[in-house]
PDB file of C-alpha atoms and ligand atoms in Angstrom:
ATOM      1  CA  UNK A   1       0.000   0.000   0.000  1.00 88.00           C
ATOM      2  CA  UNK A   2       0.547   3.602  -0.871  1.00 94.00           C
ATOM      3  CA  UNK A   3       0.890   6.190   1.919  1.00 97.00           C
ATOM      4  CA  UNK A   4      -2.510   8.065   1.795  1.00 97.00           C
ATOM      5  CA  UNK A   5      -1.983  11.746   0.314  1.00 98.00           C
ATOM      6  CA  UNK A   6      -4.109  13.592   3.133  1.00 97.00           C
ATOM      7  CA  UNK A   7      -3.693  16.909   1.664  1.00 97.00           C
ATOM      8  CA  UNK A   8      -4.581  15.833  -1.553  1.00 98.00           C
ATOM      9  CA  UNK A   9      -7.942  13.862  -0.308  1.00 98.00           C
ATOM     10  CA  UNK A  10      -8.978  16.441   1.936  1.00 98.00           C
ATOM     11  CA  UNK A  11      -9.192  19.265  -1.139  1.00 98.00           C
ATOM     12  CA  UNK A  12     -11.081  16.693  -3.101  1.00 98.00           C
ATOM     13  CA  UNK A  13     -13.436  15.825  -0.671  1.00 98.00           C
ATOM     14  CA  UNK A  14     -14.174  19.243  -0.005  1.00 98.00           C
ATOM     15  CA  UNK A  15     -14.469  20.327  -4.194  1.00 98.00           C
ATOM     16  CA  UNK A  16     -16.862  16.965  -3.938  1.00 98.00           C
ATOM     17  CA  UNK A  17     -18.905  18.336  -0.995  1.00 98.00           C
ATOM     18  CA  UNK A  18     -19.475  22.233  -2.171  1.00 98.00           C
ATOM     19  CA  UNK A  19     -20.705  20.299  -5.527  1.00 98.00           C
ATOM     20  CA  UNK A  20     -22.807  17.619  -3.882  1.00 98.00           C
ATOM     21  CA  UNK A  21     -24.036  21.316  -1.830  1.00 98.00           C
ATOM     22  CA  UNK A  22     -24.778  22.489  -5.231  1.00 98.00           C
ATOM     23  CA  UNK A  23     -26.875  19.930  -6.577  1.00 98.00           C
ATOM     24  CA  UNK A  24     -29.243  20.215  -3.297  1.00 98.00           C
ATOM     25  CA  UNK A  25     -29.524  24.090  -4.497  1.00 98.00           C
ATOM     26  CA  UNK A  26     -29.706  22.844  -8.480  1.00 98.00           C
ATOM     27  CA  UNK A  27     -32.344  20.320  -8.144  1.00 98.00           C
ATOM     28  CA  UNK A  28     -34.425  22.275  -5.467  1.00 98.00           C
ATOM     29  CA  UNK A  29     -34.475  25.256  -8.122  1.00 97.00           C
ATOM     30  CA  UNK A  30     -35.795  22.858 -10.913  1.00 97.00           C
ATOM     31  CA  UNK A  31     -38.097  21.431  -8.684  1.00 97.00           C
ATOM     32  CA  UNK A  32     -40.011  24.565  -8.412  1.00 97.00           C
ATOM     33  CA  UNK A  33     -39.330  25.912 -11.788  1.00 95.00           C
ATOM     34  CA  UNK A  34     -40.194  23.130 -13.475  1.00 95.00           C
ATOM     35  CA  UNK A  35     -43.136  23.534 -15.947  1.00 93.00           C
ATOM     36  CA  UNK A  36     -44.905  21.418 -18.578  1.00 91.00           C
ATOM     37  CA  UNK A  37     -46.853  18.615 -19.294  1.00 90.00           C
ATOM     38  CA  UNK A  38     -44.001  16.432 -17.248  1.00 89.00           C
ATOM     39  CA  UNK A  39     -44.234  18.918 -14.386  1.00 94.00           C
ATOM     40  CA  UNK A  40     -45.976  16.445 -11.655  1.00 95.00           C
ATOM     41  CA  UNK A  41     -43.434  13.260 -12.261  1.00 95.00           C
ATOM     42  CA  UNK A  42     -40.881  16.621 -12.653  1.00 96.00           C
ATOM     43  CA  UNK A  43     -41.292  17.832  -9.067  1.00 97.00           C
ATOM     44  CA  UNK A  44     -41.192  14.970  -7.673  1.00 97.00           C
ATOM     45  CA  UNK A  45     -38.224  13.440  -9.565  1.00 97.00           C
ATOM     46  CA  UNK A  46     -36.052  16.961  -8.900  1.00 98.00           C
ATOM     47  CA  UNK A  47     -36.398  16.826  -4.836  1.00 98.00           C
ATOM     48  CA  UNK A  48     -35.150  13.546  -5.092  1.00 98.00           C
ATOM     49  CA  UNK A  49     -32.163  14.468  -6.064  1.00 98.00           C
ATOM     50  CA  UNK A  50     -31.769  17.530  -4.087  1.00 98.00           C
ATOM     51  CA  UNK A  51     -32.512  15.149  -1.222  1.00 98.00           C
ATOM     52  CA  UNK A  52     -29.687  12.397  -2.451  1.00 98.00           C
ATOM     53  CA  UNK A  53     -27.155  15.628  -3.179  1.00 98.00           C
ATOM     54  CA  UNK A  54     -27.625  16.800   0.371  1.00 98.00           C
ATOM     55  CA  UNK A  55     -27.166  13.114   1.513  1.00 98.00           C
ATOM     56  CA  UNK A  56     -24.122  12.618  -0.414  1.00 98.00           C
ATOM     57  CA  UNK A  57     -22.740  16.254   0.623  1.00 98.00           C
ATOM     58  CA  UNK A  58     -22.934  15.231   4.697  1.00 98.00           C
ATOM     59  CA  UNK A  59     -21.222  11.307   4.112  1.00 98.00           C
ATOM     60  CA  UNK A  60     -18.783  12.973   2.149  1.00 98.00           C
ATOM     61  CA  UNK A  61     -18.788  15.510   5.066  1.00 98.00           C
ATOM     62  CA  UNK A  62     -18.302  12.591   7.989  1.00 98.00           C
ATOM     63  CA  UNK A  63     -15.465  11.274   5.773  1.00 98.00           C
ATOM     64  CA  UNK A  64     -13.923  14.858   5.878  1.00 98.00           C
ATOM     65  CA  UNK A  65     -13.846  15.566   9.322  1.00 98.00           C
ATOM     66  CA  UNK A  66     -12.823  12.057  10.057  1.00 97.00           C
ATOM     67  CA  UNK A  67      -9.535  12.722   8.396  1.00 97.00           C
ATOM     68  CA  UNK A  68      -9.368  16.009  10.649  1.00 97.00           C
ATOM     69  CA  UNK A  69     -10.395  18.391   7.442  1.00 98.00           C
ATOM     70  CA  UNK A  70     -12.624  20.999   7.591  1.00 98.00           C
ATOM     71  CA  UNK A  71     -15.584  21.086   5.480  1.00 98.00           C
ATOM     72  CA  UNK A  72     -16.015  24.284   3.352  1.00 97.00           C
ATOM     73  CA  UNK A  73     -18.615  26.597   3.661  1.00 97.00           C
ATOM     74  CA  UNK A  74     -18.597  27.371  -0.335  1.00 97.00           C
ATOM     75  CA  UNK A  75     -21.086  25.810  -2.557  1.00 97.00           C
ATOM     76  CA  UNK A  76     -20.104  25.435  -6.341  1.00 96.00           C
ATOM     77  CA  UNK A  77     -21.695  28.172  -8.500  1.00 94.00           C
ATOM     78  CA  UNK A  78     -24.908  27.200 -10.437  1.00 94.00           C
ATOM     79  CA  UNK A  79     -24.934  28.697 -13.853  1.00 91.00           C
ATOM     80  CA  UNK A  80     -27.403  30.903 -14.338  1.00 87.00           C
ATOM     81  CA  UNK A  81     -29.441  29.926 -17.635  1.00 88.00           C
ATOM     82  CA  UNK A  82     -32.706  31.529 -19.209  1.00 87.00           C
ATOM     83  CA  UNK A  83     -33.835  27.955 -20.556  1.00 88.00           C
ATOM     84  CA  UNK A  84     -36.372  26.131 -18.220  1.00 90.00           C
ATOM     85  CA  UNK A  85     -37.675  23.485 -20.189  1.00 92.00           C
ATOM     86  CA  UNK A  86     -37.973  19.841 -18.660  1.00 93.00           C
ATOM     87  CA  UNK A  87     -35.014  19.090 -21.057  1.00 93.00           C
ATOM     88  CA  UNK A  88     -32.851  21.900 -20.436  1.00 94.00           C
ATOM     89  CA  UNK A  89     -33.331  20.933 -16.798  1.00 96.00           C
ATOM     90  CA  UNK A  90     -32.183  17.404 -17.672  1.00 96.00           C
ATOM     91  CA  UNK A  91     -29.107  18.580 -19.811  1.00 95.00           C
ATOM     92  CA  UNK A  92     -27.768  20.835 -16.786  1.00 96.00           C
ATOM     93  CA  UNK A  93     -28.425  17.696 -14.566  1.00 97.00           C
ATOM     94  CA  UNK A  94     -26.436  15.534 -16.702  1.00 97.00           C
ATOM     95  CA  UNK A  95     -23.348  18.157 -17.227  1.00 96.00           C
ATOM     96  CA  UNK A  96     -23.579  18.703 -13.233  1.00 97.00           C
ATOM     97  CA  UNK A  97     -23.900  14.907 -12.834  1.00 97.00           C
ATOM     98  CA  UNK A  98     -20.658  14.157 -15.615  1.00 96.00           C
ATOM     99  CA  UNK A  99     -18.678  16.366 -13.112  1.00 97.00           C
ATOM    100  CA  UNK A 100     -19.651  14.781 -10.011  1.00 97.00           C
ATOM    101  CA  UNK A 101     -18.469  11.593 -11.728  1.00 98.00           C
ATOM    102  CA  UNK A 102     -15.173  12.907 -12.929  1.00 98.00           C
ATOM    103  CA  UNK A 103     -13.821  14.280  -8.972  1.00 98.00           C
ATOM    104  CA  UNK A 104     -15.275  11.071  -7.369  1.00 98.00           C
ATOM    105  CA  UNK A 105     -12.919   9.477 -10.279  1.00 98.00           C
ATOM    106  CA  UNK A 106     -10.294  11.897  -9.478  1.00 98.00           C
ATOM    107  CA  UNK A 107     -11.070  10.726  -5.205  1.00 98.00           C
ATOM    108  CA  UNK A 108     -10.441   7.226  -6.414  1.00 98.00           C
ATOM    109  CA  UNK A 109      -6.993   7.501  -8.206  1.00 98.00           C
ATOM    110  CA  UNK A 110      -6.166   9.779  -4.893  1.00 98.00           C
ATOM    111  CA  UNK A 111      -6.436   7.148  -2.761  1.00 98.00           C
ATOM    112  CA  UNK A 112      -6.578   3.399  -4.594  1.00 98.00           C
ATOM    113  CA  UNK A 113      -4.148   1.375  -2.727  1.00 98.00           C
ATOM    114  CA  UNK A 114      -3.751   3.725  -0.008  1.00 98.00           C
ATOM    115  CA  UNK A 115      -6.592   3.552   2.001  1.00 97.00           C
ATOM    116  CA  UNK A 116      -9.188   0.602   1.235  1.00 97.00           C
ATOM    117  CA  UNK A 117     -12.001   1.991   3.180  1.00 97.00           C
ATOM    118  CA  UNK A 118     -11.783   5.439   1.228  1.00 98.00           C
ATOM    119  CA  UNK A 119     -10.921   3.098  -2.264  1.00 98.00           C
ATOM    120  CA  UNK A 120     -14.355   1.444  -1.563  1.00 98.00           C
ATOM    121  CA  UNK A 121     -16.088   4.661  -0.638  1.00 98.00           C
ATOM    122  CA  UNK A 122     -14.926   6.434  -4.188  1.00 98.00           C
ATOM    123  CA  UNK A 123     -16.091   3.265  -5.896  1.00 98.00           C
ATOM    124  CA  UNK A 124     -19.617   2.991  -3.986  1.00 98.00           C
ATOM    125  CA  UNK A 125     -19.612   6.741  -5.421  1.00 98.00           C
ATOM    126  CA  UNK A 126     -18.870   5.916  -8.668  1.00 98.00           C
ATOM    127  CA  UNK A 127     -21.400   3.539  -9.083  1.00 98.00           C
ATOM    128  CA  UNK A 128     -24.417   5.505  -7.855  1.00 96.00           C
ATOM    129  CA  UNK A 129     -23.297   8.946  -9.610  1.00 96.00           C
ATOM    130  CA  UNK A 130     -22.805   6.610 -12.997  1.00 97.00           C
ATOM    131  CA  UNK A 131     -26.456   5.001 -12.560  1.00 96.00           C
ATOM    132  CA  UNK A 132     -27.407   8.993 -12.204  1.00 94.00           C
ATOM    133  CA  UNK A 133     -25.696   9.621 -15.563  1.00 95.00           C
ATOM    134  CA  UNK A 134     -27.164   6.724 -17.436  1.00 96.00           C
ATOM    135  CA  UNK A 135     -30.871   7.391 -16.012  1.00 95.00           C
ATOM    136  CA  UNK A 136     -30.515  11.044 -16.912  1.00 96.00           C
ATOM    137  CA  UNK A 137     -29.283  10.150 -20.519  1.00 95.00           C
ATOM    138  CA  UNK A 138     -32.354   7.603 -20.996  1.00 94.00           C
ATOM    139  CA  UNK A 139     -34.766  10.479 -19.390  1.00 93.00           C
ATOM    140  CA  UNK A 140     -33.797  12.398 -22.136  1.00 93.00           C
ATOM    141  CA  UNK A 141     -33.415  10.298 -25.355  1.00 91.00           C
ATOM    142  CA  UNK A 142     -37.559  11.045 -25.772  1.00 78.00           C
ATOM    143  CA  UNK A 143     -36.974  14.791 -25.358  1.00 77.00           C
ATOM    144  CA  UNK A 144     -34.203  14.591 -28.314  1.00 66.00           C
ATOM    145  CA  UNK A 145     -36.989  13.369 -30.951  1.00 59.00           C
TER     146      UNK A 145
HETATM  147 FE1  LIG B   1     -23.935  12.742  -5.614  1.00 61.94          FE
END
């Protein structure tokens, strides 16, 4: 095993918590904004993910402070678009959920074969921000017709 870069893991798991803070602001915003024919499914569909975000944001959180970091009080800017449609939503979800992805890939090269709890905590990660990607990317191969 690799000695664990704590400096390194700390920074990422704070970039990953002010975006996981983010998407709790994101998906609350579409929630209400949402508007449409899909609006009802919509609502519900968007405070589910604010919810997840927010749940993600305080394990990464625990994880943080148990390596004796201390968790930012920044959230990750949310662009500020004039398209509302159900499938703009969905394309800022999936460009928001691509770079989730990409630092909880980033988390897992940090610390593979340093620290096996943390390599199995970037993988469990990986898996449910990837099944995010792929349901976003089926929710809107009907909106691209
Ligand atoms: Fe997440």
């Amino acid at each position: 095993m690799r000695e664990l870069d704590q400096k390194q893991t700390i920074d990422l798991l704070n970039s990953i918590f002010e975006c996981e803070l983010a998407g709790v602001v994101r998906y609350t915003h579409y929630s209400l904004m949402v508007t449409g024919s899909y609006r009802i499914p919509m609502v519900d569909f968007f405070k589910e993910q604010a919810s997840e975000s927010l749940l993600h944001a305080q394990k990464v959180g625990e994880i943080l402070t148990g390596l004796e970091g201390r968790p930012s009080r920044k959230v990750s800017s949310v662009e500020d678009t004039d398209k509302y449609s159900v499938k703009d939503f969905l394309a800022q979800s999936l460009a928001h959920e691509a770079k989730a992805l990409g630092l909880y890939k980033k988390l897992f090269e940090t610390v593979s074969n340093a620290n096996s709890f943390l390599e199995d905590f970037a993988r469990h990660m990986i898996n449910e921000e990837e099944t995010h990607n792929l349901e976003l990317k089926q929710m809107l191969c009907d909106l691209n017709e």
